Tab-separated table of C-alpha atoms in Angstrom:
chain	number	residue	atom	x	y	z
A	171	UNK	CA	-12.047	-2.352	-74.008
A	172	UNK	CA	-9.362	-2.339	-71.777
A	173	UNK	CA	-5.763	-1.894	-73.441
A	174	UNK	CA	-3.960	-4.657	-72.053
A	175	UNK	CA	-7.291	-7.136	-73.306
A	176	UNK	CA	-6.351	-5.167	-76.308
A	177	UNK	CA	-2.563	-6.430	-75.799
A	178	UNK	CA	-3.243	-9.810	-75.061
A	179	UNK	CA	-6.207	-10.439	-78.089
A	180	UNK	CA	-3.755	-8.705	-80.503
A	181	UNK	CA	-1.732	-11.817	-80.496
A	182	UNK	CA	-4.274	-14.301	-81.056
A	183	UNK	CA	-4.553	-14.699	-84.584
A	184	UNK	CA	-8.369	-16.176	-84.344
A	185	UNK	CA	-11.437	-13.901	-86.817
A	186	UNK	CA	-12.921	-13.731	-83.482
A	187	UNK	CA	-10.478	-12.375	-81.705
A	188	UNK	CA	-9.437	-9.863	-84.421
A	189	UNK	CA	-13.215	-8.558	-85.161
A	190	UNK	CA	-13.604	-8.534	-81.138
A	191	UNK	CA	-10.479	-5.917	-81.489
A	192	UNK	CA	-12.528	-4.025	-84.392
A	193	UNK	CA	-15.327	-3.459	-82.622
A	194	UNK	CA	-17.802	-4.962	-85.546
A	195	UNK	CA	-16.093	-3.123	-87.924
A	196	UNK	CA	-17.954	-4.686	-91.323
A	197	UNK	CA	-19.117	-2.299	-93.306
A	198	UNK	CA	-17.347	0.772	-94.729
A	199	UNK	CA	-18.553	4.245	-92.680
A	200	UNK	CA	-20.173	6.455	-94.437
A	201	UNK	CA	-17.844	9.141	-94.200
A	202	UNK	CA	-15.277	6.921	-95.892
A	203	UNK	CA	-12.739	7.080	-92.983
A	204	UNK	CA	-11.289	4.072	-90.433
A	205	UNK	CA	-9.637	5.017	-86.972
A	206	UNK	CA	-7.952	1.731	-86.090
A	207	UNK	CA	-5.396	3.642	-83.994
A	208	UNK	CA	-4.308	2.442	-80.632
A	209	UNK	CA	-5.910	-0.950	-81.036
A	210	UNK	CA	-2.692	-2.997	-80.383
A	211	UNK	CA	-2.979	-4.805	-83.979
A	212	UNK	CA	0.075	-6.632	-85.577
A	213	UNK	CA	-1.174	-6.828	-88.507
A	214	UNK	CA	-4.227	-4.909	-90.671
A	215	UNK	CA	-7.322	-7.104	-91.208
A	216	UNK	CA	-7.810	-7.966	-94.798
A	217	UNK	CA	-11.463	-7.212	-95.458
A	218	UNK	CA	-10.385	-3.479	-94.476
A	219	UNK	CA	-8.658	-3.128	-97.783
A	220	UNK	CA	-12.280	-4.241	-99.529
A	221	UNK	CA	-13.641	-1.110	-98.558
A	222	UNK	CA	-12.754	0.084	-102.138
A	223	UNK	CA	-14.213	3.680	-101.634
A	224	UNK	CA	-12.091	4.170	-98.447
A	225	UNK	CA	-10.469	7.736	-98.371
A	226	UNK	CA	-9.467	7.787	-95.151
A	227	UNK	CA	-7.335	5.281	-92.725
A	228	UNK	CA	-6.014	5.964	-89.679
A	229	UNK	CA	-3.594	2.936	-88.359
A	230	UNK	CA	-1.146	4.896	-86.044
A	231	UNK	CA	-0.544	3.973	-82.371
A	232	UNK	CA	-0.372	-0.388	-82.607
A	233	UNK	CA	2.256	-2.643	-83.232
A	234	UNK	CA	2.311	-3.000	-87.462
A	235	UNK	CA	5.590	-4.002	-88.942
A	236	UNK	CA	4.087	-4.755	-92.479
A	237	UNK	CA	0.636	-4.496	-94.452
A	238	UNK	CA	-1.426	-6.986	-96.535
A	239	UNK	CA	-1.008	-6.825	-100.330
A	240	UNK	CA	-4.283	-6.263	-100.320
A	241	UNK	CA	-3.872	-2.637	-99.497
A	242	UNK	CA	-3.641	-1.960	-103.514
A	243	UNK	CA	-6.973	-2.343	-103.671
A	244	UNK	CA	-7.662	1.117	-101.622
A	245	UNK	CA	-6.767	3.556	-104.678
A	246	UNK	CA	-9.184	6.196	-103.392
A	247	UNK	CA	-7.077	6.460	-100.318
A	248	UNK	CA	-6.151	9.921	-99.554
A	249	UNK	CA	-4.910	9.550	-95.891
A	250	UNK	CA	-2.587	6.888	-94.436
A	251	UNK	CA	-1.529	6.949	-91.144
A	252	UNK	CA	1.042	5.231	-89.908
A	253	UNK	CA	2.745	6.527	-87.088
A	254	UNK	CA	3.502	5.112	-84.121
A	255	UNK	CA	4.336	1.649	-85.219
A	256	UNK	CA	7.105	-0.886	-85.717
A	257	UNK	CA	7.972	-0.651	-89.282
A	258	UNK	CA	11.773	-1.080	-90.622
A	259	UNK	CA	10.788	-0.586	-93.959
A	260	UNK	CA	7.735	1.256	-95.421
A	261	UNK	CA	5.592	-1.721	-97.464
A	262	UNK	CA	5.894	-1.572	-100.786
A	263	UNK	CA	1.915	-1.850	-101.124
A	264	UNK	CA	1.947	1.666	-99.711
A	265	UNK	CA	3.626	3.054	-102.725
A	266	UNK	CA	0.814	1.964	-105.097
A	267	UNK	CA	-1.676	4.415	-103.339
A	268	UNK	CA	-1.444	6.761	-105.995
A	269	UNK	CA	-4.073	9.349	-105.052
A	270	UNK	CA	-2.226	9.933	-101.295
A	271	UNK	CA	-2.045	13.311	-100.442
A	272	UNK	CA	-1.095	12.962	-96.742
A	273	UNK	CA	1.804	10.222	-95.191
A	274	UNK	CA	2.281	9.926	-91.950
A	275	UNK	CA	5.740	7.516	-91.196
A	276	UNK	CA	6.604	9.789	-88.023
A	277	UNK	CA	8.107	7.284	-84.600
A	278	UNK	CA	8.668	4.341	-86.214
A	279	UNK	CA	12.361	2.418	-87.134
A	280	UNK	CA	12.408	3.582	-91.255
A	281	UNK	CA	16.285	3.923	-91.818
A	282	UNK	CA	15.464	4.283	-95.751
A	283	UNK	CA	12.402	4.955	-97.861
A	284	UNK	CA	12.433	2.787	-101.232
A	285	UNK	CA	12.725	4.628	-104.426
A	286	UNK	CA	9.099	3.460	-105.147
A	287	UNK	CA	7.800	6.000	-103.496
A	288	UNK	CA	8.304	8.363	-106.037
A	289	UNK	CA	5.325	6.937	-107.815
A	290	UNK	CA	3.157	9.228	-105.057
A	291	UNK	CA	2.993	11.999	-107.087
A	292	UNK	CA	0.195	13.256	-105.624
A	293	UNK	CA	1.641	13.774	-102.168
A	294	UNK	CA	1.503	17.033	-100.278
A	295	UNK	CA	2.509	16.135	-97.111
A	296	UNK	CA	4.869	13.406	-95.796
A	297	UNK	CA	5.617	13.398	-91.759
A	298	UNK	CA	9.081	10.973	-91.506
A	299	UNK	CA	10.206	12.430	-87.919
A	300	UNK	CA	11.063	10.454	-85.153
A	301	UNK	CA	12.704	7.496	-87.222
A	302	UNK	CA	16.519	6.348	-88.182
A	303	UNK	CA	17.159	8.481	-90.677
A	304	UNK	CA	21.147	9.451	-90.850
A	305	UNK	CA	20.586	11.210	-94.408
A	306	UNK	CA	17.287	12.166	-96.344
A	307	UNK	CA	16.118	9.811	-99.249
A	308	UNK	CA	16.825	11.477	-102.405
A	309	UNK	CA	13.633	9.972	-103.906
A	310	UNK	CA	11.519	12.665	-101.470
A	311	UNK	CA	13.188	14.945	-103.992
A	312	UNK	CA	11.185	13.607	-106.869
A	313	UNK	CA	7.408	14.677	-105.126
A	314	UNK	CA	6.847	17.147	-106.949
A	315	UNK	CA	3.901	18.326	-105.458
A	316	UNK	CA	4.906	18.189	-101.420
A	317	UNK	CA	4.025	21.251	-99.747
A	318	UNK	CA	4.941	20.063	-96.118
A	319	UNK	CA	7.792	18.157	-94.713
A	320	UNK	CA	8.417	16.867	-91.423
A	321	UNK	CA	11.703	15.462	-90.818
A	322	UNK	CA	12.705	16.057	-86.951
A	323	UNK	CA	14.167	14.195	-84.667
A	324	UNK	CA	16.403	11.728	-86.928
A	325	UNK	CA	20.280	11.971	-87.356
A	326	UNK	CA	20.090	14.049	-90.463
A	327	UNK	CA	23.473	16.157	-90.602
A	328	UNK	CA	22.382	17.721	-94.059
A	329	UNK	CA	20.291	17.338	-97.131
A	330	UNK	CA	20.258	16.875	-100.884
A	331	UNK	CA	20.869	19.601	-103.218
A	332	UNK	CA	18.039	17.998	-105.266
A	333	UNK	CA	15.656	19.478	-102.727
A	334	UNK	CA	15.596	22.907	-104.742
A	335	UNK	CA	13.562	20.659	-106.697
A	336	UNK	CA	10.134	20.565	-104.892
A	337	UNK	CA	9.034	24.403	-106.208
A	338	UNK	CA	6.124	23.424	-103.893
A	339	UNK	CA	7.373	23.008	-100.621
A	340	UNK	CA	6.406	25.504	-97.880
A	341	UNK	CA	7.164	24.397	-95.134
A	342	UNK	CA	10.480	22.267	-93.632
A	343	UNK	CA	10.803	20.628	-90.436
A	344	UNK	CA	13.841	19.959	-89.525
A	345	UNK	CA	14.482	19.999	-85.421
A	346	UNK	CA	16.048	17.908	-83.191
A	347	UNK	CA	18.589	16.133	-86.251
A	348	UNK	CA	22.480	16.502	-86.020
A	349	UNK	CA	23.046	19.444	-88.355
A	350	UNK	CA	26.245	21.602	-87.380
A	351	UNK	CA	25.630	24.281	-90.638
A	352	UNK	CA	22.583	25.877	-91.837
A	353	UNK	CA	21.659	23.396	-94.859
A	354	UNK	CA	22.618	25.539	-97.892
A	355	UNK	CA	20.084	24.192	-100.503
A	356	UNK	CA	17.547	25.850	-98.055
A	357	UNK	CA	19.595	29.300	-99.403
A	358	UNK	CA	18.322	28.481	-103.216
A	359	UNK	CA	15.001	27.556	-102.184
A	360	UNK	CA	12.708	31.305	-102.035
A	361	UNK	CA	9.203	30.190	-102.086
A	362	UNK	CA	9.786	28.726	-98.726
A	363	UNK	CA	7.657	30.055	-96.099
A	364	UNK	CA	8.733	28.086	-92.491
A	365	UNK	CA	11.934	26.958	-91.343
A	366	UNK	CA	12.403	25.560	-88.723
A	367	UNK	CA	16.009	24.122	-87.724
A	368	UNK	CA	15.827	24.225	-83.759
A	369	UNK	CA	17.511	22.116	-81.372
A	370	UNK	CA	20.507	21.644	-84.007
A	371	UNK	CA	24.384	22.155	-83.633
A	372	UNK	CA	24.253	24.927	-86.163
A	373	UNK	CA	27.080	27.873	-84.970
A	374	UNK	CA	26.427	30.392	-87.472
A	375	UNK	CA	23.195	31.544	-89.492
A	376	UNK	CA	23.539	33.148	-93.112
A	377	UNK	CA	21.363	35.961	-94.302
A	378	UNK	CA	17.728	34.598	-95.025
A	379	UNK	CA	17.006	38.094	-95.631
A	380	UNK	CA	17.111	37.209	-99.408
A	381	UNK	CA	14.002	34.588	-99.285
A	382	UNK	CA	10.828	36.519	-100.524
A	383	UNK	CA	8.760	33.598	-99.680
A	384	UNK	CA	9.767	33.363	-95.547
A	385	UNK	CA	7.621	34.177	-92.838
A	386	UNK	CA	9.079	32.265	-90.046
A	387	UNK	CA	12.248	31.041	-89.016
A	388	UNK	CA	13.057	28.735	-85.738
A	389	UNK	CA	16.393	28.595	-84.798
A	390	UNK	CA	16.434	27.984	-80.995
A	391	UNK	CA	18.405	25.988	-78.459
A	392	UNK	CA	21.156	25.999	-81.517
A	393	UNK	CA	24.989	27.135	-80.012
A	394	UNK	CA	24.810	30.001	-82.854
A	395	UNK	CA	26.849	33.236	-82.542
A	396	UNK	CA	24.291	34.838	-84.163
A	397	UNK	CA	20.837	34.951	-85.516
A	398	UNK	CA	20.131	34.511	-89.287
A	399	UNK	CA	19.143	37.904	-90.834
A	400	UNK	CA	15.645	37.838	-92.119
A	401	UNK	CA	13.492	40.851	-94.313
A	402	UNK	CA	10.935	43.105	-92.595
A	403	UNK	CA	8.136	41.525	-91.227
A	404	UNK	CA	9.445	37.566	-90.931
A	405	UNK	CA	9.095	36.650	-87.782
A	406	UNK	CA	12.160	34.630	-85.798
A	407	UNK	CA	11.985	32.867	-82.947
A	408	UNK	CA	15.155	31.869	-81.215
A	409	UNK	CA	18.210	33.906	-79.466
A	410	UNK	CA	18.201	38.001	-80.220
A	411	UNK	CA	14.966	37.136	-82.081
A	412	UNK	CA	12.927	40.773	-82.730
A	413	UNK	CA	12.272	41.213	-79.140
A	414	UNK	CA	16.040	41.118	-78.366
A	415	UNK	CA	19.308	42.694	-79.329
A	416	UNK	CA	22.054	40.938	-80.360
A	417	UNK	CA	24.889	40.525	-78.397
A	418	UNK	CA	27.158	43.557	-78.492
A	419	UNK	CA	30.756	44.089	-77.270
A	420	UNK	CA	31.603	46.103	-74.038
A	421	UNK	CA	35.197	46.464	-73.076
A	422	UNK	CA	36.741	43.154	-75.324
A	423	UNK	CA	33.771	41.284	-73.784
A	424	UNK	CA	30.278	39.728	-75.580
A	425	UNK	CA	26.884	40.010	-73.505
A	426	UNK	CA	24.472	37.495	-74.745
A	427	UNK	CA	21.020	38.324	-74.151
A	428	UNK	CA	18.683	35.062	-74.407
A	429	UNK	CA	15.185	34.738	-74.766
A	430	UNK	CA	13.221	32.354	-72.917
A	431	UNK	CA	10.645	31.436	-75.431
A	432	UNK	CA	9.473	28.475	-76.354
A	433	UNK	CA	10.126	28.155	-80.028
A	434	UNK	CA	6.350	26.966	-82.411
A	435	UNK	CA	6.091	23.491	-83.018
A	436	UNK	CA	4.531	21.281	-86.167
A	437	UNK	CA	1.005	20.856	-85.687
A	438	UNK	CA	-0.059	18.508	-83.030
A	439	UNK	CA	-3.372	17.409	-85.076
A	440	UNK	CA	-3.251	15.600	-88.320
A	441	UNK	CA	-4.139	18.087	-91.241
A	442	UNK	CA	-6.131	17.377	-93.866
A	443	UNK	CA	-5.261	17.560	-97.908
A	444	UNK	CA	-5.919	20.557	-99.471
């Protein structure tokens, strides 16, 4: 089906219109997943949410801007994907999926998350890049469990001291926000294994060379003076990164030696829970 049939049927409120856009979809697959992404919906078909067993549902890519109440009824969900939409706010109904593991709220309009989504205590991984954000919620302090965290590309100019909460968290994306200093919670946070802080306004780095947990560290295309010190065998990608000096003085004057590298990104693929 072409997408702008898609486009056009999407609008038409009609059961035959929206099961033409589902493709027959009437029975849950066996493999207890639904791809409904890039279908050009505007709103999720109820009798989804009576596939009870569903552990799987992909919904990124169409036009959403809320969800049925209905979704409660999906407690084995594991997987929501919601990317690519229109949403504001995230639904309440999402925050009564208490066996989530993996969230994805990345390129929507989310200013906010409600403080009802600390009931997710099962969540590993929460994507919220790409949105409105001018500060991160304090209630993603309270996930106790979140391994992952994808934050880029809001207006986030620093973050919560409460973070040194999550013991779990790994790994931190934080590129392409408006931060002008390295975020110090990340300083008291040692089990942390990936930083990544590119495309910032940060100036100057602090040691990291004090985080037993690190393995990587991106810092590029930041207007730093110089790059964070790290221990032996943590790799850094950004200016005067290993394969680099820093910049050293000759005669009153500073050579700066850059490296044109692109710096790692966040997985491209959706991962799946652990």
């Amino acid at each position: 089906m072409g997408n702008s049939l898609k486009a056009i049927l999407a609008f038409v409120p009609s059961n035959k219109c929206q099961k033409y856009l589902l493709e027959d979809l009437e029975e849950m697959p066996v493999d207890k997943m639904v791809d409904l992404s890039g279908r050009q919906m505007r709103w999720l078909p109820v009798h989804i949410c009576s596939f009870r067993e569903l552990v799987k549902l992909y919904l990124s890519d169409n036009n959403l801007n809320h969800l049925p109440p209905e979704l409660e009824q999906l407690q084995n969900l594991q997987i929501l994907a919601l990317d690519f939409n229109n949403f504001k706010a995230l639904p309440l109904v999402v925050c009564t999926l208490k066996q989530l593991c993996i969230l994805y709220l990345g390129n929507n309009k989310l200013c906010s998350l409600p403080l009802e989504l600390r009931l997710l205590q099962n969540l590993k991984t929460l994507w919220i890049e790409s949105n409105c954000l001018q500060y991160l919620p304090e209630v993603v302090c309270e996930l106790s469990l979140l391994k992952t965290l994808h934050a880029g590309s809001n207006a986030l100019r620093t973050l919560p001291p409460q973070l040194q909460r999550l013991q779990e968290l790994r790994t931190i994306w934080l590129s392409g926000n408006l931060l002008s200093e390295f975020p110090p919670v990340l300083l008291d946070m040692p089990f942390l294994e990936v930083i990544d802080v590119d495309r910032n306004s940060i100036q100057f780095f602090p040691s990291l060379a004090h985080l037993p947990g690190l393995k990587l560290v991106i810092y590029d295309h930041n207007p730093c003076r110089n790059a964070p010190k790290v221990a032996k065998g943590v790799r850094r990608v950004g200016r005067w990164s290993e394969e680099t000096p820093e910049p050293r003085k000759r005669s009153g004057a500073v050579i700066e030696i850059t490296l044109d590298q692109k710096p790692l990104l966040p997985p491209a693929t959706k991962t799946e829970p652990e």
